PDB file of C-alpha atoms in Angstrom:
ATOM      1  CA  MET A1500     -27.564 -10.244  14.919  1.00 52.00           C
ATOM      2  CA  ALA A1501     -24.828 -12.280  13.247  1.00 57.00           C
ATOM      3  CA  GLN A1502     -26.164 -11.332   9.818  1.00 63.00           C
ATOM      4  CA  ASP A1503     -26.246  -7.632  10.769  1.00 62.00           C
ATOM      5  CA  GLY A1504     -22.644  -7.852  11.902  1.00 66.00           C
ATOM      6  CA  ARG A1505     -21.623  -9.540   8.660  1.00 73.00           C
ATOM      7  CA  ILE A1506     -23.389  -6.857   6.607  1.00 77.00           C
ATOM      8  CA  ARG A1507     -21.640  -4.083   8.571  1.00 79.00           C
ATOM      9  CA  GLN A1508     -18.304  -5.810   8.076  1.00 83.00           C
ATOM     10  CA  GLU A1509     -18.894  -6.156   4.322  1.00 86.00           C
ATOM     11  CA  ARG A1510     -19.804  -2.476   4.106  1.00 88.00           C
ATOM     12  CA  ALA A1511     -16.674  -1.508   6.013  1.00 86.00           C
ATOM     13  CA  VAL A1512     -14.514  -3.571   3.652  1.00 90.00           C
ATOM     14  CA  ALA A1513     -16.206  -2.020   0.609  1.00 93.00           C
ATOM     15  CA  THR A1514     -15.804   1.485   2.052  1.00 93.00           C
ATOM     16  CA  ARG A1515     -12.116   0.922   2.757  1.00 95.00           C
ATOM     17  CA  ALA A1516     -11.570  -0.403  -0.776  1.00 95.00           C
ATOM     18  CA  ALA A1517     -13.346   2.635  -2.267  1.00 96.00           C
ATOM     19  CA  LEU A1518     -11.211   4.987  -0.185  1.00 97.00           C
ATOM     20  CA  ILE A1519      -8.006   3.260  -1.296  1.00 97.00           C
ATOM     21  CA  GLU A1520      -9.106   3.593  -4.936  1.00 97.00           C
ATOM     22  CA  ALA A1521      -9.913   7.290  -4.435  1.00 98.00           C
ATOM     23  CA  ALA A1522      -6.603   7.873  -2.658  1.00 97.00           C
ATOM     24  CA  ALA A1523      -4.779   6.150  -5.504  1.00 97.00           C
ATOM     25  CA  ALA A1524      -6.355   8.538  -8.012  1.00 98.00           C
ATOM     26  CA  GLU A1525      -5.354  11.479  -5.805  1.00 98.00           C
ATOM     27  CA  PHE A1526      -1.734  10.313  -5.422  1.00 97.00           C
ATOM     28  CA  ASP A1527      -1.455   9.362  -9.094  1.00 95.00           C
ATOM     29  CA  GLU A1528      -2.558  12.832 -10.163  1.00 95.00           C
ATOM     30  CA  ARG A1529      -0.971  15.014  -7.488  1.00 96.00           C
ATOM     31  CA  GLY A1530       1.892  13.029  -5.968  1.00 95.00           C
ATOM     32  CA  TYR A1531       2.336  12.569  -2.243  1.00 96.00           C
ATOM     33  CA  LEU A1532       3.062  16.195  -1.444  1.00 95.00           C
ATOM     34  CA  GLY A1533       0.158  17.599  -3.458  1.00 97.00           C
ATOM     35  CA  ALA A1534      -2.412  15.039  -2.328  1.00 97.00           C
ATOM     36  CA  SER A1535      -4.746  15.838   0.565  1.00 97.00           C
ATOM     37  CA  MET A1536      -7.196  14.004   2.770  1.00 97.00           C
ATOM     38  CA  ASP A1537      -9.866  16.479   1.640  1.00 97.00           C
ATOM     39  CA  GLY A1538      -9.156  15.500  -1.949  1.00 97.00           C
ATOM     40  CA  VAL A1539      -9.424  11.793  -1.144  1.00 97.00           C
ATOM     41  CA  ALA A1540     -12.761  12.264   0.648  1.00 97.00           C
ATOM     42  CA  GLU A1541     -14.110  14.349  -2.230  1.00 97.00           C
ATOM     43  CA  ARG A1542     -13.081  11.785  -4.852  1.00 97.00           C
ATOM     44  CA  ALA A1543     -14.679   8.997  -2.810  1.00 96.00           C
ATOM     45  CA  GLY A1544     -17.883  11.001  -2.281  1.00 96.00           C
ATOM     46  CA  MET A1545     -17.576  10.506   1.478  1.00 94.00           C
ATOM     47  CA  THR A1546     -17.217  12.703   4.529  1.00 92.00           C
ATOM     48  CA  LYS A1547     -13.849  13.334   6.146  1.00 93.00           C
ATOM     49  CA  GLY A1548     -15.240  11.585   9.207  1.00 92.00           C
ATOM     50  CA  ALA A1549     -15.725   8.395   7.208  1.00 91.00           C
ATOM     51  CA  LEU A1550     -12.204   8.728   5.825  1.00 95.00           C
ATOM     52  CA  TYR A1551     -10.601   9.271   9.225  1.00 95.00           C
ATOM     53  CA  PHE A1552     -12.567   6.345  10.660  1.00 94.00           C
ATOM     54  CA  HIS A1553     -10.545   4.061   8.359  1.00 95.00           C
ATOM     55  CA  PHE A1554      -7.260   5.957   7.988  1.00 96.00           C
ATOM     56  CA  ARG A1555      -5.544   8.178  10.565  1.00 94.00           C
ATOM     57  CA  SER A1556      -3.425  10.235   8.168  1.00 94.00           C
ATOM     58  CA  LYS A1557      -2.231  10.732   4.606  1.00 95.00           C
ATOM     59  CA  ALA A1558       0.767   8.512   5.352  1.00 94.00           C
ATOM     60  CA  ASP A1559      -1.581   5.805   6.639  1.00 95.00           C
ATOM     61  CA  ILE A1560      -3.710   5.722   3.495  1.00 96.00           C
ATOM     62  CA  ALA A1561      -0.628   5.996   1.250  1.00 95.00           C
ATOM     63  CA  SER A1562       0.758   2.901   2.974  1.00 93.00           C
ATOM     64  CA  ALA A1563      -2.548   1.123   2.269  1.00 95.00           C
ATOM     65  CA  VAL A1564      -2.310   2.090  -1.423  1.00 96.00           C
ATOM     66  CA  ILE A1565       1.223   0.660  -1.638  1.00 92.00           C
ATOM     67  CA  ALA A1566       0.117  -2.557   0.084  1.00 91.00           C
ATOM     68  CA  ARG A1567      -2.806  -2.940  -2.317  1.00 94.00           C
ATOM     69  CA  GLN A1568      -0.529  -2.223  -5.301  1.00 93.00           C
ATOM     70  CA  ASP A1569       1.748  -5.033  -4.155  1.00 90.00           C
ATOM     71  CA  GLU A1570      -1.215  -7.434  -3.948  1.00 93.00           C
ATOM     72  CA  ILE A1571      -2.371  -6.540  -7.471  1.00 94.00           C
ATOM     73  CA  SER A1572       1.129  -6.827  -8.952  1.00 91.00           C
ATOM     74  CA  ARG A1573       1.727 -10.198  -7.310  1.00 90.00           C
ATOM     75  CA  HIS A1574      -1.560 -11.437  -8.760  1.00 93.00           C
ATOM     76  CA  TYR A1575      -0.510 -10.354 -12.258  1.00 93.00           C
ATOM     77  CA  ALA A1576       2.837 -12.126 -11.805  1.00 90.00           C
ATOM     78  CA  GLU A1577       1.057 -15.343 -10.756  1.00 92.00           C
ATOM     79  CA  VAL A1578      -1.215 -15.138 -13.794  1.00 92.00           C
ATOM     80  CA  ALA A1579       1.797 -14.598 -16.059  1.00 91.00           C
ATOM     81  CA  ALA A1580       3.395 -17.766 -14.703  1.00 90.00           C
ATOM     82  CA  THR A1581       0.271 -19.850 -15.392  1.00 94.00           C
ATOM     83  CA  ARG A1582       0.036 -18.611 -19.006  1.00 94.00           C
ATOM     84  CA  SER A1583       3.631 -19.439 -19.912  1.00 94.00           C
ATOM     85  CA  ALA A1584       5.108 -22.521 -21.554  1.00 95.00           C
ATOM     86  CA  SER A1585       8.724 -21.367 -21.208  1.00 97.00           C
ATOM     87  CA  PRO A1586      10.841 -18.914 -19.170  1.00 97.00           C
ATOM     88  CA  LEU A1587      10.968 -16.296 -21.949  1.00 97.00           C
ATOM     89  CA  GLU A1588       7.220 -16.546 -22.440  1.00 97.00           C
ATOM     90  CA  SER A1589       6.901 -15.891 -18.718  1.00 95.00           C
ATOM     91  CA  LEU A1590       9.025 -12.773 -19.090  1.00 95.00           C
ATOM     92  CA  MET A1591       6.851 -11.517 -21.964  1.00 97.00           C
ATOM     93  CA  TRP A1592       3.635 -12.159 -20.062  1.00 97.00           C
ATOM     94  CA  MET A1593       5.134 -10.277 -17.125  1.00 94.00           C
ATOM     95  CA  SER A1594       5.845  -7.286 -19.384  1.00 95.00           C
ATOM     96  CA  GLN A1595       2.360  -7.532 -20.847  1.00 97.00           C
ATOM     97  CA  GLY A1596       1.002  -7.485 -17.304  1.00 95.00           C
ATOM     98  CA  VAL A1597       3.123  -4.464 -16.422  1.00 92.00           C
ATOM     99  CA  ALA A1598       1.706  -2.522 -19.375  1.00 95.00           C
ATOM    100  CA  THR A1599      -1.833  -3.577 -18.503  1.00 96.00           C
ATOM    101  CA  GLN A1600      -1.383  -2.515 -14.884  1.00 95.00           C
ATOM    102  CA  MET A1601       0.055   0.860 -15.858  1.00 94.00           C
ATOM    103  CA  THR A1602      -2.783   1.580 -18.282  1.00 94.00           C
ATOM    104  CA  ARG A1603      -5.708   0.120 -16.316  1.00 94.00           C
ATOM    105  CA  GLU A1604      -4.828  -0.060 -12.609  1.00 96.00           C
ATOM    106  CA  VAL A1605      -4.724   3.350 -10.938  1.00 97.00           C
ATOM    107  CA  VAL A1606      -3.727   1.730  -7.640  1.00 97.00           C
ATOM    108  CA  VAL A1607      -0.619   0.258  -9.280  1.00 95.00           C
ATOM    109  CA  ARG A1608       0.352   3.561 -10.896  1.00 94.00           C
ATOM    110  CA  ALA A1609      -0.108   5.364  -7.599  1.00 95.00           C
ATOM    111  CA  GLY A1610       1.732   2.733  -5.578  1.00 92.00           C
ATOM    112  CA  LEU A1611       4.759   2.827  -7.868  1.00 88.00           C
ATOM    113  CA  ARG A1612       4.752   6.621  -7.896  1.00 90.00           C
ATOM    114  CA  LEU A1613       4.668   6.663  -4.095  1.00 91.00           C
ATOM    115  CA  ALA A1614       7.454   4.076  -3.901  1.00 84.00           C
ATOM    116  CA  ALA A1615       9.698   6.356  -5.965  1.00 82.00           C
ATOM    117  CA  ASP A1616       8.555   9.662  -4.431  1.00 88.00           C
ATOM    118  CA  PRO A1617      11.280  11.246  -2.229  1.00 89.00           C
ATOM    119  CA  ASN A1618       8.549  13.156  -0.392  1.00 89.00           C
ATOM    120  CA  ALA A1619       6.998   9.874   0.727  1.00 84.00           C
ATOM    121  CA  ARG A1620      10.016   8.433   2.519  1.00 81.00           C
ATOM    122  CA  GLU A1621       8.174   8.513   5.842  1.00 80.00           C
ATOM    123  CA  ILE A1622       5.926   5.699   4.607  1.00 83.00           C
ATOM    124  CA  PRO A1623       7.199   2.237   5.587  1.00 72.00           C
ATOM    125  CA  ARG A1624       7.392   0.101   2.458  1.00 67.00           C
ATOM    126  CA  GLU A1625       9.383  -2.507   0.613  1.00 65.00           C
ATOM    127  CA  HIS A1626      10.611  -1.067  -2.672  1.00 64.00           C
ATOM    128  CA  PRO A1627       9.351  -3.274  -5.536  1.00 66.00           C
ATOM    129  CA  PHE A1628      12.250  -2.687  -7.926  1.00 72.00           C
ATOM    130  CA  GLY A1629      14.707  -4.895  -6.055  1.00 77.00           C
ATOM    131  CA  ARG A1630      12.222  -7.761  -6.170  1.00 82.00           C
ATOM    132  CA  TRP A1631      11.745  -7.258  -9.928  1.00 85.00           C
ATOM    133  CA  VAL A1632      15.505  -7.399 -10.493  1.00 90.00           C
ATOM    134  CA  ASP A1633      15.758 -10.694  -8.614  1.00 92.00           C
ATOM    135  CA  HIS A1634      12.736 -12.206 -10.362  1.00 91.00           C
ATOM    136  CA  THR A1635      14.005 -11.240 -13.818  1.00 94.00           C
ATOM    137  CA  ALA A1636      17.432 -12.707 -13.040  1.00 96.00           C
ATOM    138  CA  ASP A1637      15.795 -15.953 -11.909  1.00 96.00           C
ATOM    139  CA  ILE A1638      13.794 -16.209 -15.156  1.00 96.00           C
ATOM    140  CA  ILE A1639      16.908 -15.582 -17.274  1.00 97.00           C
ATOM    141  CA  ARG A1640      18.751 -18.240 -15.282  1.00 98.00           C
ATOM    142  CA  ARG A1641      16.008 -20.750 -16.122  1.00 97.00           C
ATOM    143  CA  ALA A1642      15.970 -19.583 -19.756  1.00 98.00           C
ATOM    144  CA  ILE A1643      19.693 -20.376 -19.976  1.00 98.00           C
ATOM    145  CA  GLU A1644      19.107 -23.824 -18.477  1.00 98.00           C
ATOM    146  CA  VAL A1645      16.504 -24.722 -21.119  1.00 98.00           C
ATOM    147  CA  GLY A1646      18.535 -23.299 -23.995  1.00 98.00           C
ATOM    148  CA  GLU A1647      16.529 -20.146 -24.726  1.00 98.00           C
ATOM    149  CA  VAL A1648      19.216 -17.634 -23.703  1.00 98.00           C
ATOM    150  CA  ASP A1649      22.907 -17.812 -24.539  1.00 98.00           C
ATOM    151  CA  PRO A1650      24.867 -18.931 -21.440  1.00 98.00           C
ATOM    152  CA  SER A1651      27.385 -16.119 -21.927  1.00 98.00           C
ATOM    153  CA  TRP A1652      24.828 -13.745 -20.398  1.00 98.00           C
ATOM    154  CA  ASP A1653      24.969 -13.083 -16.647  1.00 98.00           C
ATOM    155  CA  PRO A1654      21.424 -13.376 -15.227  1.00 97.00           C
ATOM    156  CA  GLU A1655      22.161 -10.820 -12.497  1.00 96.00           C
ATOM    157  CA  LEU A1656      23.407  -8.327 -15.073  1.00 96.00           C
ATOM    158  CA  VAL A1657      20.294  -8.832 -17.198  1.00 96.00           C
ATOM    159  CA  GLY A1658      18.091  -8.312 -14.141  1.00 95.00           C
ATOM    160  CA  HIS A1659      19.851  -5.076 -13.245  1.00 94.00           C
ATOM    161  CA  VAL A1660      19.562  -3.767 -16.828  1.00 94.00           C
ATOM    162  CA  VAL A1661      16.056  -4.925 -17.749  1.00 92.00           C
ATOM    163  CA  SER A1662      14.089  -3.672 -14.745  1.00 88.00           C
ATOM    164  CA  PRO A1663      15.206  -0.008 -14.969  1.00 89.00           C
ATOM    165  CA  ALA A1664      14.902  -0.188 -18.774  1.00 94.00           C
ATOM    166  CA  VAL A1665      11.250  -1.236 -18.506  1.00 92.00           C
ATOM    167  CA  ALA A1666      10.656   1.457 -15.875  1.00 88.00           C
ATOM    168  CA  GLY A1667      12.257   4.031 -18.167  1.00 92.00           C
ATOM    169  CA  VAL A1668      10.064   3.010 -21.114  1.00 95.00           C
ATOM    170  CA  GLN A1669       7.004   3.429 -18.881  1.00 92.00           C
ATOM    171  CA  MET A1670       8.119   6.866 -17.722  1.00 90.00           C
ATOM    172  CA  VAL A1671       8.832   8.201 -21.223  1.00 95.00           C
ATOM    173  CA  SER A1672       5.594   6.751 -22.615  1.00 94.00           C
ATOM    174  CA  ASP A1673       3.703   8.396 -19.756  1.00 91.00           C
ATOM    175  CA  MET A1674       5.331  11.797 -20.268  1.00 92.00           C
ATOM    176  CA  LEU A1675       5.101  11.898 -24.061  1.00 95.00           C
ATOM    177  CA  HIS A1676       1.977   9.944 -24.945  1.00 93.00           C
ATOM    178  CA  ASP A1677      -0.017   9.326 -21.735  1.00 92.00           C
ATOM    179  CA  ARG A1678       0.959   5.623 -22.035  1.00 93.00           C
ATOM    180  CA  ALA A1679      -0.932   5.212 -25.330  1.00 94.00           C
ATOM    181  CA  ASP A1680       2.153   3.665 -26.977  1.00 97.00           C
ATOM    182  CA  LEU A1681       3.398   1.672 -23.991  1.00 97.00           C
ATOM    183  CA  TYR A1682       2.783  -1.791 -25.491  1.00 97.00           C
ATOM    184  CA  ASP A1683       4.543  -0.799 -28.728  1.00 97.00           C
ATOM    185  CA  ARG A1684       7.546   0.653 -26.920  1.00 97.00           C
ATOM    186  CA  LEU A1685       7.891  -2.454 -24.738  1.00 97.00           C
ATOM    187  CA  GLN A1686       7.736  -4.639 -27.837  1.00 98.00           C
ATOM    188  CA  GLU A1687      10.592  -2.612 -29.328  1.00 98.00           C
ATOM    189  CA  LEU A1688      12.657  -2.916 -26.153  1.00 97.00           C
ATOM    190  CA  TRP A1689      12.207  -6.676 -25.932  1.00 98.00           C
ATOM    191  CA  THR A1690      12.825  -7.203 -29.646  1.00 98.00           C
ATOM    192  CA  MET A1691      16.234  -5.638 -29.193  1.00 97.00           C
ATOM    193  CA  LEU A1692      17.035  -7.436 -25.918  1.00 97.00           C
ATOM    194  CA  LEU A1693      15.860 -10.883 -26.994  1.00 97.00           C
ATOM    195  CA  SER A1694      17.602 -10.635 -30.373  1.00 97.00           C
ATOM    196  CA  ALA A1695      20.835 -10.048 -28.478  1.00 97.00           C
ATOM    197  CA  MET A1696      20.347 -12.682 -25.755  1.00 97.00           C
ATOM    198  CA  ALA A1697      18.533 -15.529 -27.499  1.00 97.00           C
ATOM    199  CA  THR A1698      20.265 -18.673 -28.671  1.00 98.00           C
ATOM    200  CA  GLU A1699      20.306 -19.436 -32.389  1.00 96.00           C
ATOM    201  CA  ARG A1700      17.326 -21.781 -32.165  1.00 94.00           C
ATOM    202  CA  THR A1701      15.278 -19.286 -30.134  1.00 97.00           C
ATOM    203  CA  ARG A1702      16.012 -16.206 -32.231  1.00 96.00           C
ATOM    204  CA  ALA A1703      13.386 -17.147 -34.806  1.00 96.00           C
ATOM    205  CA  GLU A1704      10.815 -17.133 -31.989  1.00 97.00           C
ATOM    206  CA  VAL A1705      11.458 -13.515 -31.012  1.00 98.00           C
ATOM    207  CA  PRO A1706       8.582 -11.999 -33.101  1.00 98.00           C
ATOM    208  CA  ARG A1707       6.107 -14.473 -31.586  1.00 97.00           C
ATOM    209  CA  LEU A1708       7.390 -13.820 -28.082  1.00 98.00           C
ATOM    210  CA  VAL A1709       7.243 -10.018 -28.244  1.00 98.00           C
ATOM    211  CA  ALA A1710       3.764 -10.201 -29.834  1.00 98.00           C
ATOM    212  CA  ILE A1711       2.545 -11.407 -26.416  1.00 97.00           C
ATOM    213  CA  ILE A1712       2.956  -7.809 -25.211  1.00 97.00           C
ATOM    214  CA  ARG A1713      -0.301  -6.401 -26.559  1.00 96.00           C
ATOM    215  CA  PRO A1714      -3.570  -5.009 -25.194  1.00 94.00           C
ATOM    216  CA  GLU A1715      -6.142  -7.697 -24.503  1.00 82.00           C
ATOM    217  CA  GLY A1716      -9.805  -7.376 -25.345  1.00 69.00           C
ATOM    218  CA  PRO A1717     -12.776  -8.015 -23.017  1.00 58.00           C
ATOM    219  CA  GLY A1718     -12.840 -11.586 -21.784  1.00 56.00           C
ATOM    220  CA  GLU A1719      -9.161 -12.231 -22.498  1.00 62.00           C
ATOM    221  CA  GLY A1720      -6.690 -12.922 -19.714  1.00 58.00           C
TER     222      GLY A1720
END
């Protein structure tokens, strides 16, 4: 009996995960207003009954997509921290992770689209952009302390400029080239920003740092 219960629980978890993935694809393609529960069920290859067993409404499943997006993004941020030997390396690995999420993780694309969608304001959520601003400012503060960034730069100012700049690069790359050039455009952005902010001794490291922002092959990461 205990094993049967565990199997049913595992199936329920797998079904919920599949529905969140299908909903993400629906929201990513159609936005909140254009998405439908019928569309989610069809993408998942499940009945509407199965969908409504797990999620009461479109707002309910959209909230689940945003929550899952936050989990994925936090994981990428943790990985970036473990791969870094310095604050600026951490910032580059974060940008590399952002590009990877936007090109490979439909749940992340959908979650960010929902977070910025004025038609989805009914969904309770914590907007991720404020957290990104704070995290970027904290990294710049540490980069100043270790001599990577010129102390004349205000970390809060950098945080407020960098986060919307990265978001803007993503948006334009999406509209013009379906994100195919996203890594290249982020490298260009960071080449300009780091060349301006870096101390004299760090400036020579800028090409190596921005080269971190590249697609990774199978088995990397």
